[in-house]
Coordinates of C-alpha atoms in Angstrom, one line a residue:
X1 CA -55.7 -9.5 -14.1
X2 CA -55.7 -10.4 -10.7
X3 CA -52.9 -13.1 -11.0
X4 CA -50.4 -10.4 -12.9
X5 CA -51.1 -8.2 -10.0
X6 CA -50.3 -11.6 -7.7
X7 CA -46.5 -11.7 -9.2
X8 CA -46.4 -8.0 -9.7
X9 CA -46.3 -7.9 -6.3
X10 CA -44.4 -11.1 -6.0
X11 CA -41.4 -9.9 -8.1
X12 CA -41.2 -6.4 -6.2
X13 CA -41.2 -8.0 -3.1
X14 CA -38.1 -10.4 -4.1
X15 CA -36.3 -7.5 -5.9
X16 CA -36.7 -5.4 -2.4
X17 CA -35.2 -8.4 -0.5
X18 CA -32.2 -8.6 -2.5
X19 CA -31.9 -5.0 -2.4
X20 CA -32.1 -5.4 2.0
X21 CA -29.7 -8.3 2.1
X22 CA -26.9 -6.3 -0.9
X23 CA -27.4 -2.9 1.8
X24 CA -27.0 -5.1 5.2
X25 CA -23.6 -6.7 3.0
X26 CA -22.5 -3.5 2.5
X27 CA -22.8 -1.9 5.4
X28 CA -21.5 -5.0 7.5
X29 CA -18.7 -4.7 5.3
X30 CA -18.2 -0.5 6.0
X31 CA -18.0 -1.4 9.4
X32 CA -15.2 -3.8 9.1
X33 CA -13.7 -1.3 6.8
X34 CA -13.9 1.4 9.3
X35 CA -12.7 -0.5 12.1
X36 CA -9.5 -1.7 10.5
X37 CA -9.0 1.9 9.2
X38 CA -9.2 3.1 13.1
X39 CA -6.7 0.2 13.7
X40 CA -4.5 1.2 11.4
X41 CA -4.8 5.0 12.0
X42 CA -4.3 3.8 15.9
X43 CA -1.2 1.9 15.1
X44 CA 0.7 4.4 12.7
X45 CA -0.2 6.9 16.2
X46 CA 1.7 4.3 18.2
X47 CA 4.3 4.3 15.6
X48 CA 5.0 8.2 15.7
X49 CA 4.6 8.3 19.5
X50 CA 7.7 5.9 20.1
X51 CA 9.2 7.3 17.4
X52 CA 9.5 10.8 19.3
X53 CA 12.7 12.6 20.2
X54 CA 12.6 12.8 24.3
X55 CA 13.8 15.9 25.7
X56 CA 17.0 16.1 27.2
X57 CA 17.4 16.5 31.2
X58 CA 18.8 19.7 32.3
X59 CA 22.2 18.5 33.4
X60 CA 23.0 22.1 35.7
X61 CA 25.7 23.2 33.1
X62 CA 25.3 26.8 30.9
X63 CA 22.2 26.9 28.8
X64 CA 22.9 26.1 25.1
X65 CA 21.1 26.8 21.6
X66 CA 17.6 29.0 22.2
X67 CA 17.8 28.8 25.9
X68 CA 20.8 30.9 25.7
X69 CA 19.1 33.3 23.8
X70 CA 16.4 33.5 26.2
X71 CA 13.8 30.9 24.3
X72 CA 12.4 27.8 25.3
X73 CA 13.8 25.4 23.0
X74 CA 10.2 23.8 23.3
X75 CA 9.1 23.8 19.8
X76 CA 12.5 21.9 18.7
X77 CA 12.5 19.3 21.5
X78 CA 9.3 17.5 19.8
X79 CA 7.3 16.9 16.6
X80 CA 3.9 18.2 17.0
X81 CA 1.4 15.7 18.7
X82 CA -1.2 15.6 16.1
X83 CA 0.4 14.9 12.9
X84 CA -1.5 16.0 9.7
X85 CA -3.1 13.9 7.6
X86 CA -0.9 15.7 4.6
X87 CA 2.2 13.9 4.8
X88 CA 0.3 10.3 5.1
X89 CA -1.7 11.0 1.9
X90 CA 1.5 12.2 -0.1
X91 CA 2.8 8.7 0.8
X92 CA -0.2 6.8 0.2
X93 CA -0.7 8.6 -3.8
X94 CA 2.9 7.7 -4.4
X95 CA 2.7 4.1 -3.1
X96 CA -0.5 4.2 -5.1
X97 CA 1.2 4.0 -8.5
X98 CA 4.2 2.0 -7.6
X99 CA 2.1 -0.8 -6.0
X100 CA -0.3 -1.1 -9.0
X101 CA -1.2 -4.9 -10.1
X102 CA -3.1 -5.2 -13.5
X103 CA -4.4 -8.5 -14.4
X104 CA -6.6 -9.6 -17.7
X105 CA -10.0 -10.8 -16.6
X106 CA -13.1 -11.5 -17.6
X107 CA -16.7 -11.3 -16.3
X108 CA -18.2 -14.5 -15.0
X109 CA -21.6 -15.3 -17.1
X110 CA -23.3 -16.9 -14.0
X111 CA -25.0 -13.6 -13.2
X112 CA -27.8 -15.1 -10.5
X113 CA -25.0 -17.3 -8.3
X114 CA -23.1 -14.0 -7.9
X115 CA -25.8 -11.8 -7.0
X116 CA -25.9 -12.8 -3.9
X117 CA -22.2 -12.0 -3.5
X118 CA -22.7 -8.4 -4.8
X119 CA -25.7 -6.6 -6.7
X120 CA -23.9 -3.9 -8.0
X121 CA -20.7 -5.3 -9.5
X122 CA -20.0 -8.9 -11.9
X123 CA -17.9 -11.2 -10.8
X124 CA -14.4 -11.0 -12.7
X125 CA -12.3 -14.7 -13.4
X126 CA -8.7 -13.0 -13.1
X127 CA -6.8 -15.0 -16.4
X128 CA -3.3 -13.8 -16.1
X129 CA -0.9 -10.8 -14.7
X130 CA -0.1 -7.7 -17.0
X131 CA 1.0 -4.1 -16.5
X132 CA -0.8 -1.1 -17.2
X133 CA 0.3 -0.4 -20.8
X134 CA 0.4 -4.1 -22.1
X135 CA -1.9 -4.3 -25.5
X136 CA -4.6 -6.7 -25.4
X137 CA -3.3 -10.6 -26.0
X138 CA -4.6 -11.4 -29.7
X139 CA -6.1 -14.8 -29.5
X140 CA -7.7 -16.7 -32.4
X141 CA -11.1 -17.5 -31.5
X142 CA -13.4 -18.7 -28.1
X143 CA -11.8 -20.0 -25.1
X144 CA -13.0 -21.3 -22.6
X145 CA -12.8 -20.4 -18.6
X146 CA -14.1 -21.9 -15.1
X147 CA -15.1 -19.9 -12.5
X148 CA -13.4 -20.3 -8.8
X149 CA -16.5 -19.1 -7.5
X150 CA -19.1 -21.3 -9.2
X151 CA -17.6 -23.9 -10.9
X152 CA -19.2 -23.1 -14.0
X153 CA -17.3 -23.4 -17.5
X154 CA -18.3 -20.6 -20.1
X155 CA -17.3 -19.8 -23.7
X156 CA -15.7 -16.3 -24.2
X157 CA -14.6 -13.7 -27.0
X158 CA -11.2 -12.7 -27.0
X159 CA -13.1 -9.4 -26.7
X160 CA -14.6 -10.0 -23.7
X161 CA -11.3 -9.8 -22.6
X162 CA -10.8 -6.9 -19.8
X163 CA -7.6 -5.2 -18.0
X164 CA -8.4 -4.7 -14.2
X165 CA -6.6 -3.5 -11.8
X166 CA -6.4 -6.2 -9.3
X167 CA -4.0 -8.1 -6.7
X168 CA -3.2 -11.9 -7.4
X169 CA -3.3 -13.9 -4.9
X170 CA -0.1 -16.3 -4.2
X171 CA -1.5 -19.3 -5.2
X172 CA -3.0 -18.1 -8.7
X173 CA -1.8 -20.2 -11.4
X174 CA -2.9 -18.4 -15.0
X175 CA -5.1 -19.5 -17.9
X176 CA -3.5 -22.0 -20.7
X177 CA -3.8 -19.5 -23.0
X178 CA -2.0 -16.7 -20.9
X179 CA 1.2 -18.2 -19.9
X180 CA 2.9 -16.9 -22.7
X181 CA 1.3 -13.2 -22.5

């Protein structure tokens, strides 16, 4: 009784230290995500600032436009300072769906190498580019696929064959079996 209580205790202790190291990876990689978002908000401000129209000098001659009408002409010399966040996510929805890359993938079967990479989510082994509406490729029976990652070699269903939406990088070259897809 005494030694299932021993690795009772044992496994709960691993499970909670995989559970600290996943959280610390995460929020490491918030932070990184948060300071590249402040970067990028801090640049687009930069952007607008040098973008602005200046305001003409007063050259002596008759006023013109609202100043002859007795207005300012204040609120047209100028976009507003603080530009709402309205117009930037209008842009960012549209780009959204024109900048969508779907690739067929499949989930890497080495479950304990990539655990350490991320608890919550399996590693996927991208096999070729596709679009959105593309059917499934029909293939005849198990293939066969290495990992980047790992290096390990597993046997697949053509049903374990997944659509994710996912960037390739330049250098990916697809699976045999894909080329023609």
């Amino acid at each position: 009784m005494r030694i299932v209580l021993l690795f009772l205790a044992l496994g709960i202790t691993i499970v909670a230290l995989r559970i600290i190291s996943a959280l610390k990876t995460v929020h490491s990689t918030r932070k990184e995500f948060d300071q590249a978002k402040t970067a990028a908000v801090s640049l687009e401000d930069r952007k607008t600032s040098l973008e602005e129209k200046t305001v003409p000098a007063n050259t002596g001659g008759p006023p013109s436009g609202a100043d002859a009408r007795g207005g300012t002409g204040i609120g047209a010399a100028a976009p507003p300072a603080v530009s709402s966040g309205t117009d930037r996510e209008k842009s960012e929805r549209k780009e959204m769906w024109v900048d969508s890359h779907y690739c067929w993938v499949v989930l890497c079967k080495n479950h304990w190498f990539h655990l350490r990479q991320n608890l919550f989510f399996r590693h996927r082994i991208p096999l070729a580019e596709t679009d959105p509406v593309a059917p499934r490729p029909s293939l005849d029976g198990h293939f066969s696929v290495r990992c980047d990652d790992c290096r390990k070699e597993y046997s697949y269903k053509p049903s374990d064959v997944l659509k994710y939406e996912q960037e390739l990088p330049d250098s990916f070259t697809p699976h045999p079996l894909f080329r023609n897809c």
